[in-house]
Amino acid sequence: MMRKHVYFSYLILLPMNKEEWFLPAVRHHERIDGSGYPFKLKGEEMSPEDKILQVADVFSALMEKRPYRPKMDVEKAMNIIRDEVKEGKLDKEAFEILGSTVRELNFEELEVGKELRQEMKSFLDRVVERFGDYVL
């Protein structure tokens, strides 16, 4: 199921708009060396937005507490992403953009706002209403 969420995102978003503005959301698990999913795209096949979202997604995942590990501090998360850049999995320019953003903001104190949570709940309610809860 973990890898299917990007495919389901594609199926949900495609009928809503004929333009492909949502493709970075579908491609956020791709990697520039072609090892990602769902399409195994390589760097030249992806947009700068795809690459930025990939780095942001990894950073977000590392900064969040997971059932199997505590959340990481910014320095450790950045070191892990730097290693993925060196391995050719994530884009160097996208990593540099993240680095400049991290220097400007205090990520240790950021919380998801109540308004954002309400918007997400509203969106998910519409998805379930249209496609059923089996999608989630």
PDB file of C-alpha atoms in Angstrom:
ATOM      1  CA  MET A   1       0.000   0.000   0.000  1.00  0.00           C
ATOM      2  CA  MET A   2       2.848   2.424   0.777  1.00  0.00           C
ATOM      3  CA  ARG A   3       3.960   2.647  -2.846  1.00  0.00           C
ATOM      4  CA  LYS A   4       0.430   2.756  -4.237  1.00  0.00           C
ATOM      5  CA  HIS A   5      -0.455   6.140  -2.735  1.00  0.00           C
ATOM      6  CA  VAL A   6       1.242   8.036  -5.564  1.00  0.00           C
ATOM      7  CA  TYR A   7      -0.629   6.001  -8.163  1.00  0.00           C
ATOM      8  CA  PHE A   8      -3.933   6.600  -6.371  1.00  0.00           C
ATOM      9  CA  SER A   9      -3.062  10.314  -6.219  1.00  0.00           C
ATOM     10  CA  TYR A  10      -2.660  10.286  -9.987  1.00  0.00           C
ATOM     11  CA  LEU A  11      -6.010   8.537 -10.494  1.00  0.00           C
ATOM     12  CA  ILE A  12      -7.777  10.954  -8.141  1.00  0.00           C
ATOM     13  CA  LEU A  13      -6.268  14.145  -9.556  1.00  0.00           C
ATOM     14  CA  LEU A  14      -6.339  13.354 -13.283  1.00  0.00           C
ATOM     15  CA  PRO A  15     -10.124  13.678 -13.755  1.00  0.00           C
ATOM     16  CA  MET A  16     -10.200  16.907 -11.745  1.00  0.00           C
ATOM     17  CA  ASN A  17      -8.062  18.845 -14.189  1.00  0.00           C
ATOM     18  CA  LYS A  18      -6.770  18.115 -17.668  1.00  0.00           C
ATOM     19  CA  GLU A  19      -3.571  20.073 -17.021  1.00  0.00           C
ATOM     20  CA  GLU A  20      -0.734  18.231 -15.364  1.00  0.00           C
ATOM     21  CA  TRP A  21      -0.005  20.732 -12.565  1.00  0.00           C
ATOM     22  CA  PHE A  22      -0.281  17.908 -10.043  1.00  0.00           C
ATOM     23  CA  LEU A  23       2.490  15.720 -11.478  1.00  0.00           C
ATOM     24  CA  PRO A  24       5.076  16.736  -8.849  1.00  0.00           C
ATOM     25  CA  ALA A  25       2.726  15.304  -6.203  1.00  0.00           C
ATOM     26  CA  VAL A  26       2.611  12.022  -8.108  1.00  0.00           C
ATOM     27  CA  ARG A  27       6.383  12.016  -8.653  1.00  0.00           C
ATOM     28  CA  HIS A  28       7.522  12.828  -5.116  1.00  0.00           C
ATOM     29  CA  HIS A  29       9.008   9.338  -4.643  1.00  0.00           C
ATOM     30  CA  GLU A  30      10.914   9.330  -7.920  1.00  0.00           C
ATOM     31  CA  ARG A  31      14.713   9.618  -7.711  1.00  0.00           C
ATOM     32  CA  ILE A  32      17.047  11.198 -10.249  1.00  0.00           C
ATOM     33  CA  ASP A  33      18.969   7.938 -10.663  1.00  0.00           C
ATOM     34  CA  GLY A  34      15.767   6.127 -11.732  1.00  0.00           C
ATOM     35  CA  SER A  35      15.444   4.092  -8.522  1.00  0.00           C
ATOM     36  CA  GLY A  36      12.200   5.738  -7.365  1.00  0.00           C
ATOM     37  CA  TYR A  37       8.562   4.982  -8.022  1.00  0.00           C
ATOM     38  CA  PRO A  38       5.947   4.785  -9.502  1.00  0.00           C
ATOM     39  CA  PHE A  39       7.401   5.462 -12.968  1.00  0.00           C
ATOM     40  CA  LYS A  40      11.179   4.954 -12.393  1.00  0.00           C
ATOM     41  CA  LEU A  41      11.867   8.326 -14.033  1.00  0.00           C
ATOM     42  CA  LYS A  42      15.406   9.680 -14.298  1.00  0.00           C
ATOM     43  CA  GLY A  43      16.539  13.239 -13.632  1.00  0.00           C
ATOM     44  CA  GLU A  44      16.115  14.624 -17.139  1.00  0.00           C
ATOM     45  CA  GLU A  45      12.543  13.287 -17.246  1.00  0.00           C
ATOM     46  CA  MET A  46      11.498  15.333 -14.212  1.00  0.00           C
ATOM     47  CA  SER A  47      10.792  19.005 -13.701  1.00  0.00           C
ATOM     48  CA  PRO A  48      12.603  21.221 -11.183  1.00  0.00           C
ATOM     49  CA  GLU A  49       9.360  21.198  -9.178  1.00  0.00           C
ATOM     50  CA  ASP A  50       9.458  17.388  -9.036  1.00  0.00           C
ATOM     51  CA  LYS A  51      13.001  17.479  -7.688  1.00  0.00           C
ATOM     52  CA  ILE A  52      12.240  20.157  -5.097  1.00  0.00           C
ATOM     53  CA  LEU A  53       9.216  18.252  -3.821  1.00  0.00           C
ATOM     54  CA  GLN A  54      11.266  15.044  -3.583  1.00  0.00           C
ATOM     55  CA  VAL A  55      13.818  16.737  -1.322  1.00  0.00           C
ATOM     56  CA  ALA A  56      11.067  18.432   0.705  1.00  0.00           C
ATOM     57  CA  ASP A  57       9.261  15.110   1.142  1.00  0.00           C
ATOM     58  CA  VAL A  58      12.372  13.380   2.473  1.00  0.00           C
ATOM     59  CA  PHE A  59      13.065  16.301   4.818  1.00  0.00           C
ATOM     60  CA  SER A  60       9.488  16.271   6.081  1.00  0.00           C
ATOM     61  CA  ALA A  61       9.548  12.512   6.649  1.00  0.00           C
ATOM     62  CA  LEU A  62      12.811  12.716   8.584  1.00  0.00           C
ATOM     63  CA  MET A  63      11.587  15.608  10.734  1.00  0.00           C
ATOM     64  CA  GLU A  64       8.382  13.809  11.739  1.00  0.00           C
ATOM     65  CA  LYS A  65       8.108  11.296  14.550  1.00  0.00           C
ATOM     66  CA  ARG A  66       7.386   7.815  13.202  1.00  0.00           C
ATOM     67  CA  PRO A  67       6.101   4.738  15.061  1.00  0.00           C
ATOM     68  CA  TYR A  68       9.509   3.112  14.575  1.00  0.00           C
ATOM     69  CA  ARG A  69      11.756   6.123  15.440  1.00  0.00           C
ATOM     70  CA  PRO A  70      11.741   9.568  17.039  1.00  0.00           C
ATOM     71  CA  LYS A  71      11.832  12.692  14.878  1.00  0.00           C
ATOM     72  CA  MET A  72      15.291  13.787  13.788  1.00  0.00           C
ATOM     73  CA  ASP A  73      16.948  17.113  14.372  1.00  0.00           C
ATOM     74  CA  VAL A  74      17.563  19.377  11.386  1.00  0.00           C
ATOM     75  CA  GLU A  75      21.300  18.682  11.202  1.00  0.00           C
ATOM     76  CA  LYS A  76      20.881  14.904  11.066  1.00  0.00           C
ATOM     77  CA  ALA A  77      18.070  15.185   8.476  1.00  0.00           C
ATOM     78  CA  MET A  78      20.205  17.474   6.300  1.00  0.00           C
ATOM     79  CA  ASN A  79      23.158  15.059   6.536  1.00  0.00           C
ATOM     80  CA  ILE A  80      20.995  12.148   5.379  1.00  0.00           C
ATOM     81  CA  ILE A  81      19.679  14.172   2.435  1.00  0.00           C
ATOM     82  CA  ARG A  82      23.222  15.336   1.600  1.00  0.00           C
ATOM     83  CA  ASP A  83      24.251  11.664   1.431  1.00  0.00           C
ATOM     84  CA  GLU A  84      21.366  10.931  -0.969  1.00  0.00           C
ATOM     85  CA  VAL A  85      22.519  13.836  -3.150  1.00  0.00           C
ATOM     86  CA  LYS A  86      26.067  12.392  -3.184  1.00  0.00           C
ATOM     87  CA  GLU A  87      24.633   8.978  -4.135  1.00  0.00           C
ATOM     88  CA  GLY A  88      22.837  10.568  -7.107  1.00  0.00           C
ATOM     89  CA  LYS A  89      19.341   9.957  -5.757  1.00  0.00           C
ATOM     90  CA  LEU A  90      18.285  13.548  -4.985  1.00  0.00           C
ATOM     91  CA  ASP A  91      18.977  16.775  -6.856  1.00  0.00           C
ATOM     92  CA  LYS A  92      21.804  19.029  -5.633  1.00  0.00           C
ATOM     93  CA  GLU A  93      20.073  22.310  -6.561  1.00  0.00           C
ATOM     94  CA  ALA A  94      16.876  21.253  -4.792  1.00  0.00           C
ATOM     95  CA  PHE A  95      18.967  20.373  -1.721  1.00  0.00           C
ATOM     96  CA  GLU A  96      20.589  23.819  -1.821  1.00  0.00           C
ATOM     97  CA  ILE A  97      17.144  25.446  -1.943  1.00  0.00           C
ATOM     98  CA  LEU A  98      16.127  23.420   1.107  1.00  0.00           C
ATOM     99  CA  GLY A  99      19.347  24.425   2.856  1.00  0.00           C
ATOM    100  CA  SER A 100      18.688  28.134   2.338  1.00  0.00           C
ATOM    101  CA  THR A 101      15.125  27.701   3.613  1.00  0.00           C
ATOM    102  CA  VAL A 102      16.253  25.770   6.690  1.00  0.00           C
ATOM    103  CA  ARG A 103      18.673  28.569   7.567  1.00  0.00           C
ATOM    104  CA  GLU A 104      15.815  31.118   7.430  1.00  0.00           C
ATOM    105  CA  LEU A 105      13.219  29.182   9.449  1.00  0.00           C
ATOM    106  CA  ASN A 106      13.248  27.428  12.790  1.00  0.00           C
ATOM    107  CA  PHE A 107      11.881  24.021  11.789  1.00  0.00           C
ATOM    108  CA  GLU A 108      12.192  22.747  15.332  1.00  0.00           C
ATOM    109  CA  GLU A 109       9.275  24.978  16.400  1.00  0.00           C
ATOM    110  CA  LEU A 110       6.961  24.680  13.373  1.00  0.00           C
ATOM    111  CA  GLU A 111       3.582  23.043  13.917  1.00  0.00           C
ATOM    112  CA  VAL A 112       0.875  22.254  11.385  1.00  0.00           C
ATOM    113  CA  GLY A 113      -1.794  24.886  11.880  1.00  0.00           C
ATOM    114  CA  LYS A 114      -5.415  24.216  12.746  1.00  0.00           C
ATOM    115  CA  GLU A 115      -6.570  25.810   9.481  1.00  0.00           C
ATOM    116  CA  LEU A 116      -4.330  23.515   7.411  1.00  0.00           C
ATOM    117  CA  ARG A 117      -5.612  20.435   9.239  1.00  0.00           C
ATOM    118  CA  GLN A 118      -9.207  21.538   8.571  1.00  0.00           C
ATOM    119  CA  GLU A 119      -8.470  22.073   4.875  1.00  0.00           C
ATOM    120  CA  MET A 120      -6.880  18.619   4.634  1.00  0.00           C
ATOM    121  CA  LYS A 121      -9.849  17.003   6.380  1.00  0.00           C
ATOM    122  CA  SER A 122     -12.239  18.780   4.005  1.00  0.00           C
ATOM    123  CA  PHE A 123     -10.218  17.586   0.993  1.00  0.00           C
ATOM    124  CA  LEU A 124     -10.121  13.994   2.251  1.00  0.00           C
ATOM    125  CA  ASP A 125     -13.861  14.086   2.959  1.00  0.00           C
ATOM    126  CA  ARG A 126     -14.463  15.114  -0.683  1.00  0.00           C
ATOM    127  CA  VAL A 127     -12.157  12.342  -1.943  1.00  0.00           C
ATOM    128  CA  VAL A 128     -13.976   9.719   0.149  1.00  0.00           C
ATOM    129  CA  GLU A 129     -17.347  11.074  -0.976  1.00  0.00           C
ATOM    130  CA  ARG A 130     -16.314  10.786  -4.617  1.00  0.00           C
ATOM    131  CA  PHE A 131     -14.233   7.596  -4.616  1.00  0.00           C
ATOM    132  CA  GLY A 132     -15.053   5.773  -1.384  1.00  0.00           C
ATOM    133  CA  ASP A 133     -12.816   5.203   1.605  1.00  0.00           C
ATOM    134  CA  TYR A 134     -10.998   2.291  -0.038  1.00  0.00           C
ATOM    135  CA  VAL A 135      -8.782   4.873  -1.783  1.00  0.00           C
ATOM    136  CA  LEU A 136      -7.270   6.023   1.501  1.00  0.00           C
TER     137      LEU A 136
END
